[in-house]
Structure formats: structure tokens, C-alpha cells
Coordinates of C-alpha atoms in Angstrom, one line a residue:
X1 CA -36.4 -6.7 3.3
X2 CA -38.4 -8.1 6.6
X3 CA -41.1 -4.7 5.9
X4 CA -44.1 -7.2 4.7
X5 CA -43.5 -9.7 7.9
X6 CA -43.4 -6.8 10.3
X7 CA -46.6 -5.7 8.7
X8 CA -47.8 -8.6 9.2
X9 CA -46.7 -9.6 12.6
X10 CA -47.9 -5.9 13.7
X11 CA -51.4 -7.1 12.6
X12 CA -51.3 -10.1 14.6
X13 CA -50.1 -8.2 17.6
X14 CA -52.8 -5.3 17.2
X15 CA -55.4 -7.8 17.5
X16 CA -53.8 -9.7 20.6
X17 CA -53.6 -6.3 22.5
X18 CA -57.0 -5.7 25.0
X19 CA -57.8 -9.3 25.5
X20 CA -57.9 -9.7 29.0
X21 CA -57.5 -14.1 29.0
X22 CA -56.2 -15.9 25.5
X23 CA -58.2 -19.3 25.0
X24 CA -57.3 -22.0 23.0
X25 CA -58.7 -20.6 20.2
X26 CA -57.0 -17.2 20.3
X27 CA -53.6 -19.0 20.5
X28 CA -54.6 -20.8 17.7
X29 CA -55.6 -18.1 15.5
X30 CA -52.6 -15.9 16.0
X31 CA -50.2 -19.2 15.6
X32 CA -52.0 -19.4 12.1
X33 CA -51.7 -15.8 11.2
X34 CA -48.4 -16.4 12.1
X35 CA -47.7 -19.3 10.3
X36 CA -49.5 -17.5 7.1
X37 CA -47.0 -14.3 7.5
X38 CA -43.6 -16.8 8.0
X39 CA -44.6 -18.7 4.7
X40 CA -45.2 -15.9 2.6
X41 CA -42.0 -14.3 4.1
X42 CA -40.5 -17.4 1.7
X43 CA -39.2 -19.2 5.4
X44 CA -39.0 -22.6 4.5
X45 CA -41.5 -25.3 6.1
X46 CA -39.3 -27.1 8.5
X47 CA -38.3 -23.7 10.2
X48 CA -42.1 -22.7 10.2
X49 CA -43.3 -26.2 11.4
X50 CA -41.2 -26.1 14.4
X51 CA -41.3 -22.2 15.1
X52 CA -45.1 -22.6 15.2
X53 CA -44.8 -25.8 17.1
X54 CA -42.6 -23.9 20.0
X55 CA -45.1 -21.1 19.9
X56 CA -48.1 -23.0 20.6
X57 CA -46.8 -25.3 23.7
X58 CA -45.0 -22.1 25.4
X59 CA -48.1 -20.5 24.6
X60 CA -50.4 -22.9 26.4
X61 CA -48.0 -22.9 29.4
X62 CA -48.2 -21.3 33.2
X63 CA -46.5 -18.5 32.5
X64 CA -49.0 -17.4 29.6
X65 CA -52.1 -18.0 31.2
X66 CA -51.4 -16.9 34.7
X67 CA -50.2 -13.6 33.4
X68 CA -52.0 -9.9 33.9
X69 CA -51.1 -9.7 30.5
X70 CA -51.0 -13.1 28.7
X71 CA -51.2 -11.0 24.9
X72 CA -47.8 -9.7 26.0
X73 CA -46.5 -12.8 27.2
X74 CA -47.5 -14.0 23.8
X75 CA -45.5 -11.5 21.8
X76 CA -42.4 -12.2 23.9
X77 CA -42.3 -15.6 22.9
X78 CA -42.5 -14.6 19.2
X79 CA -39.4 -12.6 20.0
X80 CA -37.4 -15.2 22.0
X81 CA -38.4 -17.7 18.9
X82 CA -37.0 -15.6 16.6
X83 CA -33.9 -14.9 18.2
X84 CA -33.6 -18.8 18.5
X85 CA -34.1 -19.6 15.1
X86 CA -31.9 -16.7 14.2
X87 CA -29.0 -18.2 16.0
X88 CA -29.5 -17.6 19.6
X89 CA -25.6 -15.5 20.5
X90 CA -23.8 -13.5 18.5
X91 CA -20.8 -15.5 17.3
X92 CA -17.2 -13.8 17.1
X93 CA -14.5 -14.7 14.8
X94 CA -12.3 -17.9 15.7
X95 CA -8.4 -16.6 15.0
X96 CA -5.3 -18.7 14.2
X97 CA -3.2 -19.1 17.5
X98 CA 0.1 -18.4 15.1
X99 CA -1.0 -15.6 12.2
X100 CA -2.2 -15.4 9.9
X101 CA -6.1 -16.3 10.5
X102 CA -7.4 -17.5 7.5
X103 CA -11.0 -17.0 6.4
X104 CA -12.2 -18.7 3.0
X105 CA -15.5 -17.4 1.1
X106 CA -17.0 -20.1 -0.5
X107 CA -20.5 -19.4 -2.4
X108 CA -22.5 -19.3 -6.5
X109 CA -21.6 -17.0 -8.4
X110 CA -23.6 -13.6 -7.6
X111 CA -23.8 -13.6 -4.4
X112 CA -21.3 -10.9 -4.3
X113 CA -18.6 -12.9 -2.8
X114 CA -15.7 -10.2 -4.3
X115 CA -17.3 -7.0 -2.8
X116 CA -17.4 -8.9 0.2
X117 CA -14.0 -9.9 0.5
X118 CA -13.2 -5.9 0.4
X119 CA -16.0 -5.2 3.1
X120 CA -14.7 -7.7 5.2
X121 CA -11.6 -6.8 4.7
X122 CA -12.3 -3.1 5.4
X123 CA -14.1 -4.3 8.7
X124 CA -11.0 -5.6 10.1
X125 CA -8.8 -3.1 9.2
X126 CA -11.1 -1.2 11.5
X127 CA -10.2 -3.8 14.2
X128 CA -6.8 -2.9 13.9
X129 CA -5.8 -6.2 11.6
X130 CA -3.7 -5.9 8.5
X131 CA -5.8 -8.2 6.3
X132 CA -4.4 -9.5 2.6
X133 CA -6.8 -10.4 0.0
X134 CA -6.2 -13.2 -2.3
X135 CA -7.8 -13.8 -6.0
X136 CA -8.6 -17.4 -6.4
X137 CA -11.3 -16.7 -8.9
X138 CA -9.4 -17.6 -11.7
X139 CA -12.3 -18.0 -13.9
X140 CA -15.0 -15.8 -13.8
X141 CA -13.9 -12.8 -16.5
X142 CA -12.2 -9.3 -14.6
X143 CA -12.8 -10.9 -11.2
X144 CA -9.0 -10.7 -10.9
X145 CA -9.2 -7.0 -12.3
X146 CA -12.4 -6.7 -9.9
X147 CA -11.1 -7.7 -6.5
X148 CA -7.8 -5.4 -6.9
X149 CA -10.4 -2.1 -7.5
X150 CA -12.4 -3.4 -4.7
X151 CA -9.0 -3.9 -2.1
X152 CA -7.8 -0.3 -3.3
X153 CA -11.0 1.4 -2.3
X154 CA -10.6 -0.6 1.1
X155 CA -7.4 0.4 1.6
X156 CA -5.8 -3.3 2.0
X157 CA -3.5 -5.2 0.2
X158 CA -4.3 -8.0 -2.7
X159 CA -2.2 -11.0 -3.8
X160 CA -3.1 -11.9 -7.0
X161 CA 0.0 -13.4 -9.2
X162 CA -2.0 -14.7 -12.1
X163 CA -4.0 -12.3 -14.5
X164 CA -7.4 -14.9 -14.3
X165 CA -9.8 -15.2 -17.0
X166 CA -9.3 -19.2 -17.0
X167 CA -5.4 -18.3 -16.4
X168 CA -3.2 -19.8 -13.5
X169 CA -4.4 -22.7 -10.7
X170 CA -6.5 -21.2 -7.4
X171 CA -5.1 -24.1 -5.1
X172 CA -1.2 -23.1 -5.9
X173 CA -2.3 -18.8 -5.5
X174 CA -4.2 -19.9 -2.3
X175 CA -1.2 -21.9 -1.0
X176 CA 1.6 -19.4 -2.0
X177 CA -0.7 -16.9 -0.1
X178 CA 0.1 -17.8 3.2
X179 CA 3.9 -17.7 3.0
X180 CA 3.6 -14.5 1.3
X181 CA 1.0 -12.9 4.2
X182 CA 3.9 -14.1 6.7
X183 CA 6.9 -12.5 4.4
X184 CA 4.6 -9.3 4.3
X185 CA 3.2 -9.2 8.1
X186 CA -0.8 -9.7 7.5
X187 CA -2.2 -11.1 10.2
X188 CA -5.3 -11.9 8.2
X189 CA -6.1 -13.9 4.6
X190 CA -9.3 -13.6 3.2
X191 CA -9.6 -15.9 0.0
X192 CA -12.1 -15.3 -2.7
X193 CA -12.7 -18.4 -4.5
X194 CA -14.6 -19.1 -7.6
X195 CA -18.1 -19.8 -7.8
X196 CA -20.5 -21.1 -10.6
X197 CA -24.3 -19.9 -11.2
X198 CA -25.4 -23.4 -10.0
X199 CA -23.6 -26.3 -7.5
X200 CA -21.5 -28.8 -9.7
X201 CA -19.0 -31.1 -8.9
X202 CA -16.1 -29.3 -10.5
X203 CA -16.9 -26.0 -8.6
X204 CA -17.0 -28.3 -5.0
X205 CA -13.8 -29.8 -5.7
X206 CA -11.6 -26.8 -6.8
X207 CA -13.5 -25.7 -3.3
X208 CA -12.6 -28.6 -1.3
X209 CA -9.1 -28.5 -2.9
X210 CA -8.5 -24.4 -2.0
X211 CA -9.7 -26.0 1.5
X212 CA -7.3 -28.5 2.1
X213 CA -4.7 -26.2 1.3
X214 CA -4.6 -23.1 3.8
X215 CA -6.7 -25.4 6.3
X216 CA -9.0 -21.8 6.8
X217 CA -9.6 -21.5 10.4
X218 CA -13.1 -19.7 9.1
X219 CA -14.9 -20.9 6.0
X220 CA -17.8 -18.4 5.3
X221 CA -20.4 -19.3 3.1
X222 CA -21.8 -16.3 1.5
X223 CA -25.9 -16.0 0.6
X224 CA -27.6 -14.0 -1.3
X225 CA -30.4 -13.0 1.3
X226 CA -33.0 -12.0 -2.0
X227 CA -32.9 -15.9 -3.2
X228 CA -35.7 -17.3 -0.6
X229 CA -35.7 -20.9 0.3
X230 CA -33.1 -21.5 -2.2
X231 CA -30.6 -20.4 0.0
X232 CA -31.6 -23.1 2.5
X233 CA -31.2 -25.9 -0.3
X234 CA -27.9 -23.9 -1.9
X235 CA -26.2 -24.0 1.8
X236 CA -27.0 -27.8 2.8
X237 CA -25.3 -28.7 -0.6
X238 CA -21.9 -26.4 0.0
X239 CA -22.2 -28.0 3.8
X240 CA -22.3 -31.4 2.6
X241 CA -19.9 -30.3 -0.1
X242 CA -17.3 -28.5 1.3
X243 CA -18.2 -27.7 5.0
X244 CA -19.1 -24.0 6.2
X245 CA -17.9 -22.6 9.8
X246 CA -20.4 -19.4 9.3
X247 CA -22.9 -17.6 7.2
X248 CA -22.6 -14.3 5.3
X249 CA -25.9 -12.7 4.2
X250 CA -25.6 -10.1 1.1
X251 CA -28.1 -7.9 0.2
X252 CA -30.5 -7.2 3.6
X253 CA -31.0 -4.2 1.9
X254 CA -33.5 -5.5 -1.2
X255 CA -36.8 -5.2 -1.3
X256 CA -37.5 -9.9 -1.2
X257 CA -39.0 -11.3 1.8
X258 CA -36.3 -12.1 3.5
X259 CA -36.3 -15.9 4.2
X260 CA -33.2 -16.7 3.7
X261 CA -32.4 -15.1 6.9
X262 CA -34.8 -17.5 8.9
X263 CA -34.1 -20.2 7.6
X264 CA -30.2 -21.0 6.6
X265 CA -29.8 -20.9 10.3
X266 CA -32.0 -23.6 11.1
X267 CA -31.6 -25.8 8.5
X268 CA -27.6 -26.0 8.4
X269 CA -26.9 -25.4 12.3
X270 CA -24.3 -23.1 11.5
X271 CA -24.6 -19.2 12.3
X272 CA -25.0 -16.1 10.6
X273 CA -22.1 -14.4 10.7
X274 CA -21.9 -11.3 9.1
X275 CA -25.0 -9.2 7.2
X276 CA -24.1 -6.8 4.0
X277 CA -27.3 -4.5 4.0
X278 CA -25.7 -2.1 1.1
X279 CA -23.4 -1.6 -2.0
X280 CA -21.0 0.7 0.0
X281 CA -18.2 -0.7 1.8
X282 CA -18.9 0.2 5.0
X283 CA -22.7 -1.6 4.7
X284 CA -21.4 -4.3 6.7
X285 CA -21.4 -5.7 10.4
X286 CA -21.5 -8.2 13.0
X287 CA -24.9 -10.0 13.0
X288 CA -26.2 -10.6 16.0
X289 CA -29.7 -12.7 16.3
X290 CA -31.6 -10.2 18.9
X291 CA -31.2 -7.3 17.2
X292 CA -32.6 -8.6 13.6
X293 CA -35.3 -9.9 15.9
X294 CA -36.4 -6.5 16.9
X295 CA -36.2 -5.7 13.5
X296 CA -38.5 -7.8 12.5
X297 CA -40.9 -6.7 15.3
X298 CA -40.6 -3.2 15.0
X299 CA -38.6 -2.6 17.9
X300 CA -35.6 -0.9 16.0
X301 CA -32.3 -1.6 17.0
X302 CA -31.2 1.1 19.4
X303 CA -27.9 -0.5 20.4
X304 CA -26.2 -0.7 16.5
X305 CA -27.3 2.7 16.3
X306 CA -25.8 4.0 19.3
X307 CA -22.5 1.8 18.1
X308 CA -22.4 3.7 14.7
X309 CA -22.8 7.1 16.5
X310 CA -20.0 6.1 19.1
X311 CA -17.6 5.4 16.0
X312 CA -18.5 8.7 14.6
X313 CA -18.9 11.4 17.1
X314 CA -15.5 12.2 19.0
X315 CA -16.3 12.6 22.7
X316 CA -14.6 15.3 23.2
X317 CA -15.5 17.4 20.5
X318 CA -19.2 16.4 21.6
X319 CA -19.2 17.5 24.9
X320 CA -18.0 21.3 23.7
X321 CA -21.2 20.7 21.0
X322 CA -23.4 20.3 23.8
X323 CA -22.0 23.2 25.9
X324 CA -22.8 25.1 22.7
X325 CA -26.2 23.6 22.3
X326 CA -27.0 24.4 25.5
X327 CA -26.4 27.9 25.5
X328 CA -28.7 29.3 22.4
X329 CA -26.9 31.9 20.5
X330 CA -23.0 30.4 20.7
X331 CA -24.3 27.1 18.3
X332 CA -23.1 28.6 14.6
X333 CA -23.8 27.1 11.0
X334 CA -21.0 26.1 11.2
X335 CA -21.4 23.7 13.9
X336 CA -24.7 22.7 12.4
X337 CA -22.7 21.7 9.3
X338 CA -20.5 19.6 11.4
X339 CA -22.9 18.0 13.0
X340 CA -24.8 17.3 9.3
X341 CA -21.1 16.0 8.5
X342 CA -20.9 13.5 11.4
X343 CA -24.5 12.5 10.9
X344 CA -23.6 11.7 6.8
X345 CA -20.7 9.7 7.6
X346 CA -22.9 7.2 9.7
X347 CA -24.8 6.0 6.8
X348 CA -28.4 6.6 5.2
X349 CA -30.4 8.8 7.4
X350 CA -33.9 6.5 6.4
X351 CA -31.8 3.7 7.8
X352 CA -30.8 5.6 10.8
X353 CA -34.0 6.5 11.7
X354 CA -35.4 3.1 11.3
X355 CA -33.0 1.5 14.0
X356 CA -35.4 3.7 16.1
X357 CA -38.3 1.5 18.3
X358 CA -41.3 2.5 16.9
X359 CA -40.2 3.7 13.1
X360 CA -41.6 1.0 11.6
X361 CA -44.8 2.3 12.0
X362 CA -43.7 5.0 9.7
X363 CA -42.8 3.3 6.7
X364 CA -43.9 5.4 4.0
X365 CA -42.7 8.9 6.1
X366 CA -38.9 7.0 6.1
X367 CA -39.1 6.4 2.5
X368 CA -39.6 9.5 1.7
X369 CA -36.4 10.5 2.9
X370 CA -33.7 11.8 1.3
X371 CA -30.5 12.4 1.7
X372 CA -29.6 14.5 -0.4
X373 CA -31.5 16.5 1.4
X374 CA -28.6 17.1 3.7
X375 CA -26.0 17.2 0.8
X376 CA -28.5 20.6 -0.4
X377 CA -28.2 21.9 3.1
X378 CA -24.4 21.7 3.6
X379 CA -23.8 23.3 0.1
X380 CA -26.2 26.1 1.0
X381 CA -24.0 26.5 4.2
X382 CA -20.3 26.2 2.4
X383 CA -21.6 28.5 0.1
X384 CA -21.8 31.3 2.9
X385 CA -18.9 33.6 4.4
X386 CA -17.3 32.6 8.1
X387 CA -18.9 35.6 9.2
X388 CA -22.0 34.8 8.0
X389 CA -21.9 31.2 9.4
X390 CA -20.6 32.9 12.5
X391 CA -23.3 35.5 12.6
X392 CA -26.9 34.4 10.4
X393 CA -28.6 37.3 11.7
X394 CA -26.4 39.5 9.0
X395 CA -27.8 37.5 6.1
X396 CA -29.8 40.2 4.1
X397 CA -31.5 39.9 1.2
X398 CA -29.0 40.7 -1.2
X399 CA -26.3 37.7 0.3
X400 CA -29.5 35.3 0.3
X401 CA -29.4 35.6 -2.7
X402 CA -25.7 35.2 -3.4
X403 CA -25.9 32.0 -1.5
X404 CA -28.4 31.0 -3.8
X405 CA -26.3 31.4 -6.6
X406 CA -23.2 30.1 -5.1
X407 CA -25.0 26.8 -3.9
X408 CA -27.3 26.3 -7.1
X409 CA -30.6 26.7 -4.8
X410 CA -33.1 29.0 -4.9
X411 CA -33.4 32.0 -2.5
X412 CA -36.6 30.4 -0.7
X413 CA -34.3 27.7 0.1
X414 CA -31.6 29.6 1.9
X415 CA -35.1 31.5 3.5
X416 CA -36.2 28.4 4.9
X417 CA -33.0 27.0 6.1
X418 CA -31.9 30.5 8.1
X419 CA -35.5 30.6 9.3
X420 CA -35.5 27.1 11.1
X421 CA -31.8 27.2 11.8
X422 CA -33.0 30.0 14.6
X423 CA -35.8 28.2 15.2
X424 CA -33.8 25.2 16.2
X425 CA -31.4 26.8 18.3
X426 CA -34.7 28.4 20.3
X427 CA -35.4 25.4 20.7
X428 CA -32.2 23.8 22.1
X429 CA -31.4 26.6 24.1
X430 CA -35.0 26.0 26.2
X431 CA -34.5 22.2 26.2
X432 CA -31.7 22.9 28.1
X433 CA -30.4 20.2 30.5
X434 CA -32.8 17.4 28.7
X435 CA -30.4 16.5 25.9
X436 CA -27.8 14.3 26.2
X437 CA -24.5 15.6 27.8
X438 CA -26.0 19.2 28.5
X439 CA -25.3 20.5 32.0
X440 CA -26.9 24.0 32.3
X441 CA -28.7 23.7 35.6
X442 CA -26.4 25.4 39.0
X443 CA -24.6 22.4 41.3
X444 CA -26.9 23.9 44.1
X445 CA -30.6 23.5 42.2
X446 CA -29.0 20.2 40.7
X447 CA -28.2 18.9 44.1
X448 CA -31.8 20.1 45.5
X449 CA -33.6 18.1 43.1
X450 CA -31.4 15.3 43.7
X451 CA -31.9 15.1 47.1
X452 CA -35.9 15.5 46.9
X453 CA -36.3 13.7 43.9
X454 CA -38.5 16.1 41.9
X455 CA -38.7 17.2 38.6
X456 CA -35.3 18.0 36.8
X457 CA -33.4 15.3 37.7
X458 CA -32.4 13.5 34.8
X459 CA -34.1 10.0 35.7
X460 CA -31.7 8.0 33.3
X461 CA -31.0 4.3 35.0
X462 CA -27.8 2.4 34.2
X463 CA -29.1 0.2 31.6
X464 CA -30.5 3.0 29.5
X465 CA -28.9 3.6 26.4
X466 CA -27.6 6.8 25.6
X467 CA -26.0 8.5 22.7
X468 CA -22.4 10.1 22.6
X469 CA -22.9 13.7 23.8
X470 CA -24.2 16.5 21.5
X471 CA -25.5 13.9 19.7
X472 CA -28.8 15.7 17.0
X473 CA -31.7 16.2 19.6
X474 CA -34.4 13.4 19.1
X475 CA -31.9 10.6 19.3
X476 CA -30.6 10.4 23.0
X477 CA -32.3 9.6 26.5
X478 CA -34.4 6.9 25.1
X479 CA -34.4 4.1 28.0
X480 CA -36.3 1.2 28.2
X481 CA -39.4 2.1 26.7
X482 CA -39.5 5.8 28.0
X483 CA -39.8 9.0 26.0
X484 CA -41.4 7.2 23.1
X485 CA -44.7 7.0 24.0
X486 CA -47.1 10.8 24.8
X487 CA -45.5 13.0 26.7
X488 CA -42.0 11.7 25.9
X489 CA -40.8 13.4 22.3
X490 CA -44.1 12.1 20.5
X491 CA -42.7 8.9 19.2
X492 CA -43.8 5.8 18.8
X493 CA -44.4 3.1 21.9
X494 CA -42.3 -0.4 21.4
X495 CA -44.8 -3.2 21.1
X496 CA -46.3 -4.1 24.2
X497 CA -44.4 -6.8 26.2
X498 CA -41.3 -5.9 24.9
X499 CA -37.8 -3.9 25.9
X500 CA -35.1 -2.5 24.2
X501 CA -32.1 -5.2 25.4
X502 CA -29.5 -4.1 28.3
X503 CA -27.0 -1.8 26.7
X504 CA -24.2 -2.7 29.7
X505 CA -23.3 -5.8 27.7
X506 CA -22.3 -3.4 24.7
X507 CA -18.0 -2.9 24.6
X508 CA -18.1 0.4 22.6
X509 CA -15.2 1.4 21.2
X510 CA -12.8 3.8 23.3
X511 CA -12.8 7.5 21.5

């Protein structure tokens, strides 16, 4: 969604890099540029106006112009202003001191209100919550019907005692909710209300009414993030309306301009909340200001993906990975299935890659990706014998091509994947001690080169994030700003002036 301004903001950068001194008129030529790449991002004025204004005055200041690097200096600002306008912290949840916590979604019609009732709802299961979804939308045709598929596919329960389809009163449903979460142990309520495809008074009152009658401790308005400056005009009127506590943003995942994101913020002073960057239930999080920010300026966002990969790779099971990586010839197929496994249950591989600092540089390369890709791999592998997977080296041509037959490929296929498969594990087996959570090298060389401080020491500091180990190689040991650059993996740099954020602050979940 935010592809175009991170284009454009790249440019800006590019040209600020090498200039030893910024005058006046170079601060106000990259404040324009800037300006020019916010506007056509659909932001709307006000937020532009001030962003700009900030910009220029911190831009002018001491700091700036008694810098080495002032260009940098200037590009840091452009971060700390976007994670201002963005909502500065992170904000949590507010929970009911007696349960259940109620939380009310209030937005038009289209937003996608219903799907994110059960993405919600599937995100606090995973909290460790019994959450109960309630069908107030007793209007809009199936959304009744709608909401029960979506709270069986989450796994959660729904309360939904009239059929909809203009039948039965929201406000009673909503009320009788709460006394039946208590009877029934749910420490959460999540209510879907109705919405209409434009604000009226009818659709605010029903609103107001559903309000006033499980006094939410959380009313989140819900936005479609592809609507533009709409959004801004859309979530004043449901603030003046009916009053908002949050924001939920649906769809990061289209292909508008994304200024719905930088603007609701600023224009109704309450946060974003939650971002929906998918159709799948699990496309959902916490949003947190910085890291959209980095986004947006092509830094990636190391620390979400580090979070997904500590929620899908069991410690334990890593660490005996990475013994096995480590030592060449004892990492199987069928290890490099599970591993293709794990990888596929953490989302879209074009999206994991872009979280990466330095990806965005390599738009078209990520869109390219598929991955399916990985579904034709894995079906090549199940379609070989445990000994096989054991032992590749035994594959001749006739079981190539009985793989090939078994798994629908072609025998060049199976060629090519038993071909860099050995390749691979070459190359893990000489990497050695580099990846994450490997420990080939003796105590006694280990211990030498820690006390002399020469190379082979692994030169990680504390802050440094790192992934689960026997994480994929190409993902792990990437500190602030080092390895990305020559000499370190061939990736990327981060823009200049800027760090990935201090990973000790992160509470990951216990394995």
C-alpha cells in the first residue's frame, strides 16, 4: 500500500545523501518533494501542513546544521514525524476490572467489520482469552449467517439469537450478551454492529443505542485503509457521533496509497489500534506507530518478523535443527520440509521478506514471488520414500522419475531441487558457527578468540535482534545495521541515519 510514498521518499533521500552542509534552500526543496509525495499518498492537508511545518523548524535547528551529517539528521526527523503522526506508542487493550471486557466495532458498511470480529477474536484466543462474538447486524442480508462461518473457522463461540435479515432488535441481542458471556465463562465480547454504505442518523443512533447498553470498555472504529481522505471525514463523523476509543485499519494489504493510515490519527486524536493486512484470519496484529514508520522508509520491520518466527519455531526443536545444520550430511529432506513447513505457517514469504531493512529496494524481485513455489517443493518431497528423504544421494534416475509422477512435476524439477538441496547443505555445513544458534567451534578455540578478540567471535551485542535458532539461513544475525551492507550477506544497507529499534523492549512469547 505505502510502495509509491517509499519510492518517493527514497528519491528524496538519494538526493540528500553526499551533501556535505544543507542550506536553506535544500531544506526547502526536500520539504516540497516531501510535501508533493504525502499529497499524492491521498494524506489529507491538515496532517501534511503540520508534518511539513515540524519538518522544516527541526530542520533549521542546532542539531541539523552542526551535524557531520546534517542529510542524515534530516531523514531522522522524517522518521520521528512519522511515528508522531502515526500515534507516537503502541496502545494495548483497556480490560474490564470484572469480566467480561467488552469491545464494540462500530464502522460503514464494507469495511469488513464481520471478518474482523473473527480475526480479532482469533487474536485473543491466542492471548489465552475465551472471547464470544455477538451478531448485532440485524440488517445487512446473511451477516448473521456470515459471522457464525467466520467464528467457526476461528474457533470461538457466537451468540446470535435472532436469524437477522431485518429480524430481531441489536440493542436487546447486545444487552442479553453480557449475562449470557458471564453464564458461559467468556472473558471477552466482541460486538458486530450494523453499518450503512454512508453515515445517517438512523445507523448513529442504533450505534449510540448498542453503546449505552453494554457500556464497551473499547469502541473500535473500523476503516477501510483503501478509501483515502475519506476515512479522515468518515471517522470525525462516527467520533462526533458515537465516540471511538481506537482505530482498526482493514485492508493494508491493497494496492491505494495508503492515507488513511496518516491521517485518521491526526485528525481524530485517537490511535490506531489494530492493522488487517490480509483476507486470512491470522492477517492481523497489534499496530505499533514505529514500525509502519520503517515501512514506509524502507527499513523493514525486523522486530514483527522475529515475533512471527518466535510464535512458529519451537526452541527446542530449533536448537537440534541447528546442530543438524551445522554438521552437513545429518540435515535430511525431511528436515528441509519441516523447515518449508514452519516457514508457510508464518505467512506470505513476499511479505516475509519485505519486513527485511533494505527489501524495498527490491520491489519487483518480491513480487515475483510465489508461494506456491514452496507448496511444488514440499509435494516433490512427500512424494519420496523415508529412505530417500533420509538418503538423496540414492535417488536414481528411474525414482526421479517416479517422484515426478507421484508429485505431478516434471523430472527437471525433482533434478533441480536434489541438485541445490546438496548444494545447500555444502553450504551450511561451511557456514558453520555463523548462523544463528550453531555451535561447531571447540570450547578451547572459542575461548581463544574470546579472549583476543579476533575473528570468530560472534560479535552480536545485546540489542541485536536475532532469530529463534535454526531459523532458514539469511534471516538471523542482522544487528543494527550490520551484515546488510558488502561484505555482510549482500543485502541491502538501511537508509542512512537510521537503525533498526532496540529489540530488548520486545516481550516475546515463552516457547
Amino acid at each position: 500500500m505505502f510502495d509509491t510514498l517509499s519510492d518517493r521518499l527514497s528519491s528524496v533521500f538519494t538526493n540528500l545523501r553526499g551533501k556535505g552542509r544543507l542550506s536553506d534552500a535544500d531544506i526547502d526543496a526536500t520539504a516540497r518533494e516531501i510535501r508533493i509525495a504525502l499529497l499524492e499518498a491521498d494524506v489529507a492537508l491538515p496532517v501534511v501542513k503540520d508534518f511539513i511545518a515540524a519538518l522544516k523548524e527541526r530542520a533549521r535547528g542546532e542539531d541539523v546544521s552542526k551535524a557531520l551529517n546534517p542529510a542524515q539528521q534530516v531523514i531522522r526527523i522524517v522518521n520521528e514525524e512519522l511515528v508522531r503522526i502515526l500515534g507516537g506508542e503502541t496502545r494495548r487493550l483497556q480490560f474490564a476490572k470484572n469480566p467480561p471486557t467488552v469491545i464494540m466495532l462500530a464502522g460503514l458498511q464494507g469495511a469488513g467489520k464481520t471478518t474482523l470480529a473473527g480475526k480479532l477474536a482469533k487474536w485473543l484466543s491466542g492471548q489465552g482469552h475465551a472471547p464470544l462474538l455477538v451478531a448485532c447486524d440485524l440488517q445487512r442480508p446473511n451477516a448473521v449467517t456470515q459471522l457464525q462461518v467466520v467464528g467457526e473457522r476461528a474457533g470461538v463461540a457466537v451468540y446470535a439469537p435472532e436469524p437477522g435479515n431485518g429480524v430481531g432488535d441489536p440493542v436487546q441481542v447486545a444487552r442479553g450478551s453480557i449475562e449470557f458471556a458471564r453464564r458461559a465463562q467468556h472473558d471477552m465480547v466482541i460486538v458486530d454492529t450494523a453499518g450503512r454504505l454512508g453515515i445517517d442518523a438512523e445507523m448513529m443512533q442504533q450505534a449510540s443505542d448498542i453503546r449505552d447498553a453494554v457500556q464497551p470498555q473499547e469502541i473500535l472504529f473500523v476503516v477501510d485503509a483503501m478509501v483515502g481522505q475519506d476515512a479522515a471525514n468518515t471517522a470525525e463523523a462516527f467520533r462526533d457521533g458515537v465516540g471511538f476509543t481506537g482505530v482498526v485499519l482493514t485492508k493494508l494489504d491493497g494496492d491505494a496509497r495508503g492515507g488513511a493510515a496518516l491521517s485518521v490519527r491526526e485528525v481524530t486524536g485517537q490511535p490506531i489500534m489494530f492493522a488487517s493486512n490480509g483476507e486470512k484470519l491470522e492477517d492481523f496484529d497489534v499496530f505499533h506507530p514505529d514500525r509502519m514508520a520503517s515501512r514506509i522508509l524502507g527499513m523493514g520491520d525486523m522486530l514483527t518478523l522475529i515475533e512471527t518466527a518466535q510464535q512458529h519455531f519451537d526452541e527446542a526443536e530449533a536448537e537440534a535443527m541447528a546442530a543438524k545444520l551445522a554438521a552437513g550430511n545429518q540435515f535430511t529432506l525431511e528436515d528441509f520440509l519441516d523447515q518449508l513447513t514452519a516457514i508457510r505457517r508464518m505467512g506470505s514469504i513476499g511479505n516475509l521478506l519485505g519486513m527485511m531493512p533494505g527489501m524495498g529496494q527490491m520491489k519487483d524481485a518480491l513480487a515475483q514471488v510465489d508461494d506456491r513455489d514452496l507448496d511444488r517443493t514440499a509435494a516433490i518431497i512427500r512424494s519420496m520414500t523415508p529412505a530417500e528423504r533420509e538418503n538423496p544421494k540414492i535417488i536414481n534416475g528411474s525414482r526421479r522419475l517416479r517422484i515426478a509422477k507421484g508429485s505431478g512435476m516434471k523430472v527437471n524439477d525433482v533434478n533441480q531441487l536434489v541438485d541445490r538441496f546438496f548444494e545447500a547443505r555444502k553450504m551450511m555445513a561451511q557456514m558453520g558457527g555463523m548462523m544463528p544458534g550453531m555451535r561447531r567451534r571447540s570450547a578451547t578455540k572459542s575461548s581463544k578468540n574470546k579472549r583476543k578478540g579476533k575473528k570468530g567471535s560472534s560479535g552480536r551485542g545485546p540489542t541485536q535482534p536475532r532469530m529463534p535458532a535454526g531459523f532458514p539461513g539469511g534471516f538471523g544475525g542482522m544487528g543494527q545495521g550490520g551484515g546488510m551492507g558488502p561484505g555482510g550477506g549482500g543485502m541491502p544497507q538501511l537508509p542512512a541515519g537510521l537503525d533498526l529499534p532496540d529489540i530488548t523492549k520486545l516481550n516475546f512469547p515463552k516457547q
